Coordinates of C-alpha atoms in Angstrom, one line a residue:
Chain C
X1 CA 0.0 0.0 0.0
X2 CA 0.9 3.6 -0.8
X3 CA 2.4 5.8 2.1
X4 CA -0.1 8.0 3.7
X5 CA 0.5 11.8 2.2
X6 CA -1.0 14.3 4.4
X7 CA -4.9 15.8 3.1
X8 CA -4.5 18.9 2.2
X9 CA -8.2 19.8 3.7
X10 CA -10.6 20.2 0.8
X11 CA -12.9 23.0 2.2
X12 CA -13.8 25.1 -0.8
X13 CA -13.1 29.2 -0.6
X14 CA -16.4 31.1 -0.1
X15 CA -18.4 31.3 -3.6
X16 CA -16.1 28.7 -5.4
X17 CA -18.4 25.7 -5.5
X18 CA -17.4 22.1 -5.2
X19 CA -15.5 20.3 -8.6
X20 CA -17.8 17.2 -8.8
X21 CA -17.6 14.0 -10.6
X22 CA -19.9 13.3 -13.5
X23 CA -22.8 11.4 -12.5
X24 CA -23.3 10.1 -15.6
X25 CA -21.3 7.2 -17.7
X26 CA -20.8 7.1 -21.5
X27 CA -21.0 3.2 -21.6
X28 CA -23.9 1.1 -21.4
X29 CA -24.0 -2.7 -20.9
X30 CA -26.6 -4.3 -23.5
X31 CA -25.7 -7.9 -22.6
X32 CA -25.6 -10.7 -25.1
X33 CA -23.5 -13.8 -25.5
X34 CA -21.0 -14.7 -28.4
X35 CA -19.7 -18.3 -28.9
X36 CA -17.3 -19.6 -31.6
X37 CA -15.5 -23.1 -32.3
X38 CA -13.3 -23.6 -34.7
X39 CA -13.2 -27.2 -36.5
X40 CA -10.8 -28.6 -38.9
X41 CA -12.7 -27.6 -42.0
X42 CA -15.0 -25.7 -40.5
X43 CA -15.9 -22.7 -38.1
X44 CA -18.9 -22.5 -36.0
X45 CA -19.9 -18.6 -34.5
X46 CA -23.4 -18.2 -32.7
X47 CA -24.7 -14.8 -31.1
X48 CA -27.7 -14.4 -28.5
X49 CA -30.4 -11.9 -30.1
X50 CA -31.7 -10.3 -26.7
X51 CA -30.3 -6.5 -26.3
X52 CA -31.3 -5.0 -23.0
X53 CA -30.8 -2.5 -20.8
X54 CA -31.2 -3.0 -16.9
X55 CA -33.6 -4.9 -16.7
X56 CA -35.5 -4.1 -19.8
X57 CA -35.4 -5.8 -23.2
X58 CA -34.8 -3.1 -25.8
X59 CA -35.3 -5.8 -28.8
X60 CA -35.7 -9.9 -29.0
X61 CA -34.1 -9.5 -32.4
X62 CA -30.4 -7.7 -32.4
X63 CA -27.3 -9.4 -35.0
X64 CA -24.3 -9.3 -33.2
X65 CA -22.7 -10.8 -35.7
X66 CA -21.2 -8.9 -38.7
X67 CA -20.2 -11.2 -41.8
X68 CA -17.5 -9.8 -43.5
X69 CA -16.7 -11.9 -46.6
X70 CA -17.3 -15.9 -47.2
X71 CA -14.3 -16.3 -44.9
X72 CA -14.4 -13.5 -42.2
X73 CA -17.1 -12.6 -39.2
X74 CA -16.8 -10.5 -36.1
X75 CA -18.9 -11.4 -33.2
X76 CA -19.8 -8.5 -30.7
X77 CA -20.8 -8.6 -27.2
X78 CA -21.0 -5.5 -25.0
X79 CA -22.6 -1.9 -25.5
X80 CA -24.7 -1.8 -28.9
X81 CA -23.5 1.3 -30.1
X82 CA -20.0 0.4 -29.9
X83 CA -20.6 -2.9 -31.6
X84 CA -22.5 -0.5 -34.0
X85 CA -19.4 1.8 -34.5
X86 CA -17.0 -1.0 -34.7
X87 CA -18.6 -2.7 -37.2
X88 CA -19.0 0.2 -39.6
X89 CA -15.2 1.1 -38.9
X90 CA -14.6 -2.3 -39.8
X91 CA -16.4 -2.7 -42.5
X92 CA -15.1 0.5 -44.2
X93 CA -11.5 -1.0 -43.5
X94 CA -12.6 -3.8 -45.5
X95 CA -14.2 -2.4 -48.6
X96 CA -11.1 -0.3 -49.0
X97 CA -9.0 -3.6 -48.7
X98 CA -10.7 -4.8 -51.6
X99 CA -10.0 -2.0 -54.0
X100 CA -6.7 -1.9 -53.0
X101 CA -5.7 -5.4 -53.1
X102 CA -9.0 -6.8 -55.6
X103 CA -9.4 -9.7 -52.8
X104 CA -11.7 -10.3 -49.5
X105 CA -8.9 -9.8 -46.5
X106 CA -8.2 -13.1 -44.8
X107 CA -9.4 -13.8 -41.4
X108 CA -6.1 -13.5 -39.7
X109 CA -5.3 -10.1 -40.9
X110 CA -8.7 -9.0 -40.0
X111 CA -8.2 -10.5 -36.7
X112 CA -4.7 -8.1 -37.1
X113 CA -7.0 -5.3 -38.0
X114 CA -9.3 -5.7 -35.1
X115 CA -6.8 -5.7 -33.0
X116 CA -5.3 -2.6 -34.2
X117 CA -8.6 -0.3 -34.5
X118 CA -9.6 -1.5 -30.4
X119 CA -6.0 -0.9 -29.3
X120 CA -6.4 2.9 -31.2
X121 CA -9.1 4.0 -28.9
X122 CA -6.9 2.8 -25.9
X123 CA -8.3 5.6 -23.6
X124 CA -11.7 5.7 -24.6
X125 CA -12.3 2.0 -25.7
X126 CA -14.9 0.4 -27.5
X127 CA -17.1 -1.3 -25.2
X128 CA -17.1 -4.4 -26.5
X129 CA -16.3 -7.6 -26.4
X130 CA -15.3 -9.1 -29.5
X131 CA -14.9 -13.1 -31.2
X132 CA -12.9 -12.9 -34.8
X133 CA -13.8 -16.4 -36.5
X134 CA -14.1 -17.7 -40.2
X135 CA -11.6 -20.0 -41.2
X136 CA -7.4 -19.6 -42.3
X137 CA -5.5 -19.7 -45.5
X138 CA -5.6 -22.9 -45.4
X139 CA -8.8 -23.3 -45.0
X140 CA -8.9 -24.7 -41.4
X141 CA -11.1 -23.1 -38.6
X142 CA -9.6 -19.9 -37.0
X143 CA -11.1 -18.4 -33.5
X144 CA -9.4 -14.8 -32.2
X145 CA -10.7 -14.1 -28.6
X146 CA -10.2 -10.5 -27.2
X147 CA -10.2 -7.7 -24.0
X148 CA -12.0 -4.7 -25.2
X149 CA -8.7 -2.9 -25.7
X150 CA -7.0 -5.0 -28.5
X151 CA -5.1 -8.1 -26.6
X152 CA -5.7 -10.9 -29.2
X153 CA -5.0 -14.7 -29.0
X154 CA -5.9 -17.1 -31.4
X155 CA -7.8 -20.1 -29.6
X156 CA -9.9 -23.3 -31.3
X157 CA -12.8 -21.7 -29.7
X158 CA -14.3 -19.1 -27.7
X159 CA -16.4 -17.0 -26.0
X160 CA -17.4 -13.6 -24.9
X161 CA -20.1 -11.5 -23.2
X162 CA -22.7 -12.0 -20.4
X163 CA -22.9 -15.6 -20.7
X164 CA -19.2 -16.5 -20.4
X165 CA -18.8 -17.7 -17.1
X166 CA -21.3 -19.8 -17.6
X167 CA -20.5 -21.3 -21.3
X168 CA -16.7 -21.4 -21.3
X169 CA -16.5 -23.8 -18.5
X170 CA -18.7 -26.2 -20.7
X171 CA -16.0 -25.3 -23.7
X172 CA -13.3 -26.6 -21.8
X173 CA -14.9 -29.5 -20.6
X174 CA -15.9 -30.7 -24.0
X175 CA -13.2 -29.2 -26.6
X176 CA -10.6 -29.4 -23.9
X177 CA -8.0 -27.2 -26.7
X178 CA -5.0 -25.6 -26.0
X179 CA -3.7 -22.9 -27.3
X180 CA -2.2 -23.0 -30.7
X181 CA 0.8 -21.3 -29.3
X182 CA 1.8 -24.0 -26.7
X183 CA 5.0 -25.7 -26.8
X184 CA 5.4 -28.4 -27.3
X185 CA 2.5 -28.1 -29.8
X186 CA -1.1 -29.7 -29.1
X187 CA -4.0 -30.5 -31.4
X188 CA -6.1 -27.2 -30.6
X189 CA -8.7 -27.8 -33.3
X190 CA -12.0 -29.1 -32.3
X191 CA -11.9 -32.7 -33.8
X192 CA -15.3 -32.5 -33.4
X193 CA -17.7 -33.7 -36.4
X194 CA -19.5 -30.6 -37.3
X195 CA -22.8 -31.6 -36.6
X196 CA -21.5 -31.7 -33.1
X197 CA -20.3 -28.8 -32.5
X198 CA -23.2 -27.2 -33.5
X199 CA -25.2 -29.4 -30.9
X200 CA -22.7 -28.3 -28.4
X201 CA -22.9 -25.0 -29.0
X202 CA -26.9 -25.2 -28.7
X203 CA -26.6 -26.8 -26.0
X204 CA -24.6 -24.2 -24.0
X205 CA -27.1 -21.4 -25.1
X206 CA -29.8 -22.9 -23.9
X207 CA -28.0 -23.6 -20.6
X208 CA -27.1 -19.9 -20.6
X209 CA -30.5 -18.9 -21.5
X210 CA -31.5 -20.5 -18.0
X211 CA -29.1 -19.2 -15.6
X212 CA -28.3 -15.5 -17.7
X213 CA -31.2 -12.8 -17.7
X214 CA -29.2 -10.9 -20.1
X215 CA -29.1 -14.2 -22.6
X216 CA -32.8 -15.4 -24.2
X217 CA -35.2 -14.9 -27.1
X218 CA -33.0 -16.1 -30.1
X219 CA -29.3 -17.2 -30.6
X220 CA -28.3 -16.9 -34.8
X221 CA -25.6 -19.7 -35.5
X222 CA -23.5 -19.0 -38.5
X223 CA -21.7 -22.2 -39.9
X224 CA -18.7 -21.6 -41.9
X225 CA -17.3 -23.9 -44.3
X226 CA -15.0 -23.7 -47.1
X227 CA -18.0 -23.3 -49.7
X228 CA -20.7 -21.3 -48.1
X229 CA -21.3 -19.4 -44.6
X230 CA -24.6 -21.3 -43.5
X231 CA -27.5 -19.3 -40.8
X232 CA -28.7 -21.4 -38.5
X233 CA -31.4 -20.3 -35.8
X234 CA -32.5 -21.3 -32.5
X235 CA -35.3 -20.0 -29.8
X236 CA -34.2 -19.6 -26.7
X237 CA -36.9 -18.9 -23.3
X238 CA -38.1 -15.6 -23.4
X239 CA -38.8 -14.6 -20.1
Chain W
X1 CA -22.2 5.1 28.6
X2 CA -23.6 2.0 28.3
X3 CA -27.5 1.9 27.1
X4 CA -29.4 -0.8 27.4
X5 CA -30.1 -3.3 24.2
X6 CA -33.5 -2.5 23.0
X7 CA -33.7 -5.5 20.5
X8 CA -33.2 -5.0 17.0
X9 CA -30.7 -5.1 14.8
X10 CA -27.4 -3.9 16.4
X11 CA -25.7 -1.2 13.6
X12 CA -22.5 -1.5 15.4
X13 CA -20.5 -2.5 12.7
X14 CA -21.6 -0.1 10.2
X15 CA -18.5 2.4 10.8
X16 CA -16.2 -0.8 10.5
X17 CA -17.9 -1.5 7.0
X18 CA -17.7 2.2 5.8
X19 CA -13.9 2.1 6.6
X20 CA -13.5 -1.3 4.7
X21 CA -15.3 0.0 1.8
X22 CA -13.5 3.0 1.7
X23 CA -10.3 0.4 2.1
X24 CA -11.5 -0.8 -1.4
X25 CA -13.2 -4.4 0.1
X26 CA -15.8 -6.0 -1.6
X27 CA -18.9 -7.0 0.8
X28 CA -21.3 -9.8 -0.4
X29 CA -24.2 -9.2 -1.6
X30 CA -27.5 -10.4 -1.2
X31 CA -30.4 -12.5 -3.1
X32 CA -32.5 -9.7 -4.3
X33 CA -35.7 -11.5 -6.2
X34 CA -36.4 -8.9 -9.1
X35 CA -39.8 -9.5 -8.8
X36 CA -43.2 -9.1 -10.5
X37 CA -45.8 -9.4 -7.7
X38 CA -49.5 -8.3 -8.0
X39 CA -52.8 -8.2 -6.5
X40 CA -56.3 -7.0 -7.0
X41 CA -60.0 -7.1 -5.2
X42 CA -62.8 -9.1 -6.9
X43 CA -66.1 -10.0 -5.9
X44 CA -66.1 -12.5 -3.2
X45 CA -62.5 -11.8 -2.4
X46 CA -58.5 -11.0 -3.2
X47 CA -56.4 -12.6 -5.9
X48 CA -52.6 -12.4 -5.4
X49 CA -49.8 -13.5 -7.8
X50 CA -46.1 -13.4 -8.4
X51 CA -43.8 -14.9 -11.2
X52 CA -41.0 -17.7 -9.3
X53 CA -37.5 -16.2 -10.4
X54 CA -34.8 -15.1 -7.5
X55 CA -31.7 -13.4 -9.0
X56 CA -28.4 -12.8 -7.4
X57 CA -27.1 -9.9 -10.1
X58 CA -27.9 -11.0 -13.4
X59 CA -28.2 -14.9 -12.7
X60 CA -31.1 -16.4 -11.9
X61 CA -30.5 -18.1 -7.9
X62 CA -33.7 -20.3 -8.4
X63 CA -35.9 -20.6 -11.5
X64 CA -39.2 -21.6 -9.3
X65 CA -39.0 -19.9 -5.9
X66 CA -42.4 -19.1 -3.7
X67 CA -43.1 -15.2 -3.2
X68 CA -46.7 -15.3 -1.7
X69 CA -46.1 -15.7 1.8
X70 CA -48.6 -17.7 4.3
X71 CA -49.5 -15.0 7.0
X72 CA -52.9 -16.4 8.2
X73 CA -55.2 -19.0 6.9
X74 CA -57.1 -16.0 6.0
X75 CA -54.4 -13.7 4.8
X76 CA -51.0 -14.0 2.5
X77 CA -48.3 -11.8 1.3
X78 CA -46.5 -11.4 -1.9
X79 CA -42.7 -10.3 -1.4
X80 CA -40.4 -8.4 -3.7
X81 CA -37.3 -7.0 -2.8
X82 CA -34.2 -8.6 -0.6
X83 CA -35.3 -12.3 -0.5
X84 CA -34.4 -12.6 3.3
X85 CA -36.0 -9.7 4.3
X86 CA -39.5 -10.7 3.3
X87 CA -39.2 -14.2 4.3
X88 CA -38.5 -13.4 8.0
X89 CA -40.6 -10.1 8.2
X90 CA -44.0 -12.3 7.1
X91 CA -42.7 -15.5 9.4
X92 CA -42.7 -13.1 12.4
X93 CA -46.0 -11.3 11.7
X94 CA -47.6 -15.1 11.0
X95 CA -46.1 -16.4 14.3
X96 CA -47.4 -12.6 16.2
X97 CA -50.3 -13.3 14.3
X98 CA -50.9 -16.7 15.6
X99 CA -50.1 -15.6 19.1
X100 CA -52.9 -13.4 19.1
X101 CA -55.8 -15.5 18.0
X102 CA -55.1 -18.1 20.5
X103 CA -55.1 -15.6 23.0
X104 CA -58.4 -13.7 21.6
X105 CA -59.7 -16.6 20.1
X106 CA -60.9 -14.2 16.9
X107 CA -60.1 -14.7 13.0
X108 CA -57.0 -12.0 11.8
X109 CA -57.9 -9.2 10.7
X110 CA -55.7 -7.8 7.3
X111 CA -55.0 -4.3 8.8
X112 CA -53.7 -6.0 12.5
X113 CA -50.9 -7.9 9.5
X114 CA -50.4 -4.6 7.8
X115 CA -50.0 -2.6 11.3
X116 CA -47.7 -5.1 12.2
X117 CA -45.6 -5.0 9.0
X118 CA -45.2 -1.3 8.8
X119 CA -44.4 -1.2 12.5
X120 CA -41.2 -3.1 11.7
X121 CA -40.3 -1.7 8.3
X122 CA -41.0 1.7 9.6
X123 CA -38.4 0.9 12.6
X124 CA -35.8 0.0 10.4
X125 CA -36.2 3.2 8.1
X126 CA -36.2 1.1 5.1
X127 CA -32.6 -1.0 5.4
X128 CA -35.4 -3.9 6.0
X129 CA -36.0 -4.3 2.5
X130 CA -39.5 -5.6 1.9
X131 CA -41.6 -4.4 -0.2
X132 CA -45.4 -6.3 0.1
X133 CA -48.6 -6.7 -1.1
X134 CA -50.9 -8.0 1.4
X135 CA -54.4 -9.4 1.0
X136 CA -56.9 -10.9 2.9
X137 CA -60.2 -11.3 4.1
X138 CA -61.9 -11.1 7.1
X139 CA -65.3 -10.6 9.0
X140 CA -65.1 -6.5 7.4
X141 CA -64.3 -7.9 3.5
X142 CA -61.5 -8.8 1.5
X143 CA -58.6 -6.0 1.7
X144 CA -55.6 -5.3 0.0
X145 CA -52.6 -3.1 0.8
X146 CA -49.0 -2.3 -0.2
X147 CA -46.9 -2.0 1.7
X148 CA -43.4 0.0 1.0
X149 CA -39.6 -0.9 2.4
X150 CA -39.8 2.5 4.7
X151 CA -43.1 1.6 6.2
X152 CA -45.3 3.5 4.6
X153 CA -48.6 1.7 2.7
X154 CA -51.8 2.0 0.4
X155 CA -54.9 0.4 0.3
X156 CA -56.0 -0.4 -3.3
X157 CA -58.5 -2.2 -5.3
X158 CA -55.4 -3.5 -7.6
X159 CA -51.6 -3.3 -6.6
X160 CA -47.9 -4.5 -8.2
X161 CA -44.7 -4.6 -6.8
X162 CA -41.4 -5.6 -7.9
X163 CA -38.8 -4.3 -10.8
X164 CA -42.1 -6.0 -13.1
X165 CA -44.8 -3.7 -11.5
X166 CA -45.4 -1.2 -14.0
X167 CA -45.4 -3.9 -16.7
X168 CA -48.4 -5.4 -14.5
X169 CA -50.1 -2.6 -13.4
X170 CA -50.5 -1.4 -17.0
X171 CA -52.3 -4.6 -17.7
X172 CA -54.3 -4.2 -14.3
X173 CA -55.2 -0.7 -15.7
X174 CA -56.1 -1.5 -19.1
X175 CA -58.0 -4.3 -17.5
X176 CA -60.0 -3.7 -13.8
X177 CA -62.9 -4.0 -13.1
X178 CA -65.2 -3.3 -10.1
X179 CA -66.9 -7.0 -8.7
X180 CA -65.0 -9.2 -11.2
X181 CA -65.6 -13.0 -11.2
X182 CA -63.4 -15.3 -10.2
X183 CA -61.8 -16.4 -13.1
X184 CA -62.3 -12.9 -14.6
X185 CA -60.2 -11.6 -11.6
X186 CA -57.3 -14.7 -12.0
X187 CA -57.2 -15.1 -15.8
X188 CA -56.4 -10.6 -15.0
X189 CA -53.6 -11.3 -12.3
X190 CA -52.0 -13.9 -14.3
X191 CA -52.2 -12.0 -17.6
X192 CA -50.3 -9.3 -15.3
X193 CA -48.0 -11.7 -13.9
X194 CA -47.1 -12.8 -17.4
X195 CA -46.3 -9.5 -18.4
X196 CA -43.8 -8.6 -15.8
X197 CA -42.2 -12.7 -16.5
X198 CA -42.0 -11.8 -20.3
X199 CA -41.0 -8.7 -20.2
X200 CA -39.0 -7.3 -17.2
X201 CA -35.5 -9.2 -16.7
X202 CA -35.8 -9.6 -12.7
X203 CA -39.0 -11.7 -13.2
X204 CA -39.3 -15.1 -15.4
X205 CA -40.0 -18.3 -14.9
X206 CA -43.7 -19.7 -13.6
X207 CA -47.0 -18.0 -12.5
X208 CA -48.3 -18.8 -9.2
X209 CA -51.6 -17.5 -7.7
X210 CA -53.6 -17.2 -4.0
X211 CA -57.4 -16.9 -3.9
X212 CA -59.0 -16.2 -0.8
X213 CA -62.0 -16.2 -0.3
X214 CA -64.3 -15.6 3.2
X215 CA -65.3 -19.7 2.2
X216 CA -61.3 -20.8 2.1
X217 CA -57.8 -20.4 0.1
X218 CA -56.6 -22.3 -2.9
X219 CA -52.8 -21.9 -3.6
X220 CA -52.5 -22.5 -7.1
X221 CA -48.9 -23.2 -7.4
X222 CA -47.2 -23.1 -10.7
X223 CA -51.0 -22.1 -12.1
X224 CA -48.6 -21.2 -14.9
X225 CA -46.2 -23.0 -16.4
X226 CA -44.8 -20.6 -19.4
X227 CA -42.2 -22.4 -20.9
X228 CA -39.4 -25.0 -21.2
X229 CA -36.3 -25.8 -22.5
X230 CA -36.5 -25.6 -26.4
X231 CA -33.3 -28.1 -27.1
X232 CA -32.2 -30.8 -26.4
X233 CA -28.8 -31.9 -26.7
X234 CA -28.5 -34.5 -30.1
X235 CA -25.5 -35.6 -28.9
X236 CA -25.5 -35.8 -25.5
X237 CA -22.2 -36.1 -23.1
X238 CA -22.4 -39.7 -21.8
X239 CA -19.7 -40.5 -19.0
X240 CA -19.2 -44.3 -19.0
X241 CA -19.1 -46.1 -15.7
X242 CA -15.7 -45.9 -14.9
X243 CA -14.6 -42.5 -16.4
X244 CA -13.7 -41.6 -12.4
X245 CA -10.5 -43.4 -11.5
X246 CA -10.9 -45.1 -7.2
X247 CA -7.9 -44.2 -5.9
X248 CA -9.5 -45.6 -2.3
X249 CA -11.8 -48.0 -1.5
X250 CA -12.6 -48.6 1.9
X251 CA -15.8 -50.5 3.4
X252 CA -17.3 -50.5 6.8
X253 CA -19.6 -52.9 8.3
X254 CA -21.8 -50.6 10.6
X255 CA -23.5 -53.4 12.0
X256 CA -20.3 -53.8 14.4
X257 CA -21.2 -50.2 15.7
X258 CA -24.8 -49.8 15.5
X259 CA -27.7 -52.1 16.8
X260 CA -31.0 -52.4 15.2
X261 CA -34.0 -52.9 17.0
X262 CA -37.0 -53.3 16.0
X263 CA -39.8 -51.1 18.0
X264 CA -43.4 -50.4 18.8
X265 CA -44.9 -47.7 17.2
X266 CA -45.7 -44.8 20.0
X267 CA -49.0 -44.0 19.9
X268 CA -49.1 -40.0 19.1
X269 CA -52.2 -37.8 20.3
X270 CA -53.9 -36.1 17.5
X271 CA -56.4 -33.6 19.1

């Protein structure tokens, strides 16, 4: 612990009134849960629909997910607006990508890019909590898991948002992946049929769904392959 | 100077906590049920209801918890607020309550509760955190009141409480009516119940209502149930018998130690 300093005492002079905090925060928490497991040949991302505030429900049917190219999607959790901002930041990045280099940018650079553009706003961050998935040159699943100011790791799966505590535990359990980083180096791919996954990853929403009043109504699963990005949907309860 | 202990609560440590929290400690928090709980008057009586979710923060604690309250066999009490607080607040006004009708030998009357209630909440300038909706009825009528954390209540035709009230009391005021039926006056309640369950986040899971009448009560527990899972896992996780290495195994014969013998049943007076 710091040394006591002596107070200087605080008593304002006569007319000067008080310097007071502001009462008022620029962030808002709209809850929501983002999941994503990465398979060999596949890529699995799924995103809770309910956006709230305290303890109202502000819509049953908010995308958290924004799909970049046949290859790329960010998953947001967090304030909406941010999510919002980011997105469209993103998404600019992107387009200008493509008439520069006449091809969609590949998920680990966009992973690269996310990380930049949070890391930018270091003192003022986006209040979100973010999932980059779609799948790697060479075409195996790729997951990026992130803080809301730009530390990236890639993982073979992840998960962010109101619902973590209570969904990455079951992760762990089933997909039991290390990270690709380790030494000396682990399978960290789900080997998972894909089918499976996607059961899995059901199955922990609607676990979520139970315990988290900030998780409910809908999740929206995209399942990324190498030939398509399939949309797969789910109800969740809705009280 | 020491005083004498009046009984209470004892606030002693309140200077000790102030200092911690200025420190930077983190004290634990309570089971607050974000509640929906709701009430209203109809012809022969009072209908009370209340959703079954208790939260601690944003998870759920238990998804099918009681909130209406026994108090009398003529009178019982929804609770919102700190879970604690309006379990042991209506315990001690049923056991007061019992008390006095074996010494007067009379039914309860619904304002003796709500004197009672208010009494207590008032004493504790609102750190008891109940917040109530009472109903009842006695040799006067049915009645209904509120009754607020700092001690202070209404009496109402129709009455909510909880973080769901105004969800519910916009379906009781789209809805009321003077000398409703009785399944007018619980198809309104649970329609209001519902609202606050779909609706407001601190409330969710089943509807339960209370109908009293001057003839009787009937609890309808779970008179609602709104919904359940929607998957199930395709693949479910099956752990094989024998997935958790023994590393002991140890048995004990108890019959070394203990000694069975068979008995008599006692004859117990029922009276």
């Amino acid at each position: 612990m710091a040394a006591a300093l002596p107070v200087r005492a605080s008593v304002p002079a006569a007319g000067q009134a008080v310097k007071q905090h502001a009462t008022w925060s620029p962030y808002d928490d709209n809850g929501g849960t983002v999941v994503a497991v990465a398979g060999d040949d596949y890529c699995v991302v799924a995103a809770s629909t309910r956006m709230s505030t305290g303890y109202s429900i502000l819509t049953r049917n908010k995308s958290k997910i924004l799909q970049l190219n046949p290859k790329c999607v960010i998953a947001s959790a967090g304030m909406q607006a941010d999510q919002e901002t980011l997105h469209k930041v993103l998404h600019s990045r992107h387009v200008t990508y493509q008439f520069n280099h006449r091809k969609p940018m590949a998920c680990p650079a966009m992973a690269q890019l996310l990380s930049n553009t949070l890391y930018y706003k270091r003192f003022f961050p986006y209040y979100t909590f973010n999932l980059c998935a779609g799948l790697d040159d060479e075409g195996r699943g790729a997951v990026y898991t992130y803080d809301a100011i730009g530390s990236y790791e890639r993982v073979g799966y992840g998960c962010q948002g109101n619902g973590k505590e209570l969904v990455q535990p079951v992760l762990d359990n089933q997909l039991k992946a290390a990270s690709p980083l380790a030494l000396p180096p682990q399978q960290w791919l789900s080997s998972l049929p894909l089918e499976q996954a996607v059961d899995l990853v059901k199955g922990a929403f609607v676990s979520a769904g139970e315990r988290d009043i900030y998780t409910g109504d809908d999740v929206e699963i995209l399942i990324i392959t190498k030939d398509c990005i399939k949309t797969d949907r789910l109800e969740l309860k809705r009280d | 100077m020491e005083t004498a202990q009046q009984g209470g609560f004892s606030f002693d440590l309140c200077k000790r906590n102030e200092f911690f929290a200025a420190k930077g400690v983190q004290h634990p928090g309570f089971t607050k049920t974000g509640t929906t709980i709701a009430g209203l008057i109809f012809k022969d009586g009072v209908v009370l209801g209340a959703d079954t979710r208790s939260t601690a923060g944003s998870t759920v604690a238990d998804k099918n918890c009681e909130k209406i309250h026994f108090i009398a066999p003529n009178i019982y009490c929804c609770g919102a607020g700190t879970a604690a607080d309006t379990e042991n607040v209506t315990g001690m006004v049923a056991s007061q309550l019992e008390l006095h009708r074996y010494a007067t030998g009379t039914q309860s009357r619904v304002v003796t509760a709500m004197t009672l209630l208010k009494g207590h909440l008032f004493k504790y300038q609102g750190h008891v955190s109940a917040a109530l909706v009472l109903g009842g009825v006695d040799f006067r009528g049915p009645h209904l009141f509120t009754v607020y954390p700092h001690g202070s209540t209404d009496s109402l035709p129709f009455a909510t409480m909880g973080s769901g009230s105004l969800n519910a009391m916009a379906v009781f005021e789209a809805g009321f009516k003077d000398d409703m039926s009785r399944e007018e006056a619980m198809a309104l309640v649970a329609r209001a119940i519902r609202s606050g369950v779909m609706n407001d986040l601190g409330s969710g899971s089943n509807v339960d209502l209370c109908i009293i009448t001057k003839d009787g009560v009937e609890y309808l527990r779970n008179h609602e149930y709104l919904q359940t899972k929607t998957y199930e896992r395709q693949f479910p996780q099956k752990f094989a018998s024998g997935s958790v290495p023994v590393v002991r195994e140890r048995v004990y014969d108890i019959r070394r130690a203990v000694q069975v013998v068979e008995g008599e049943p006692m004859e117990m007076e029922v009276s």
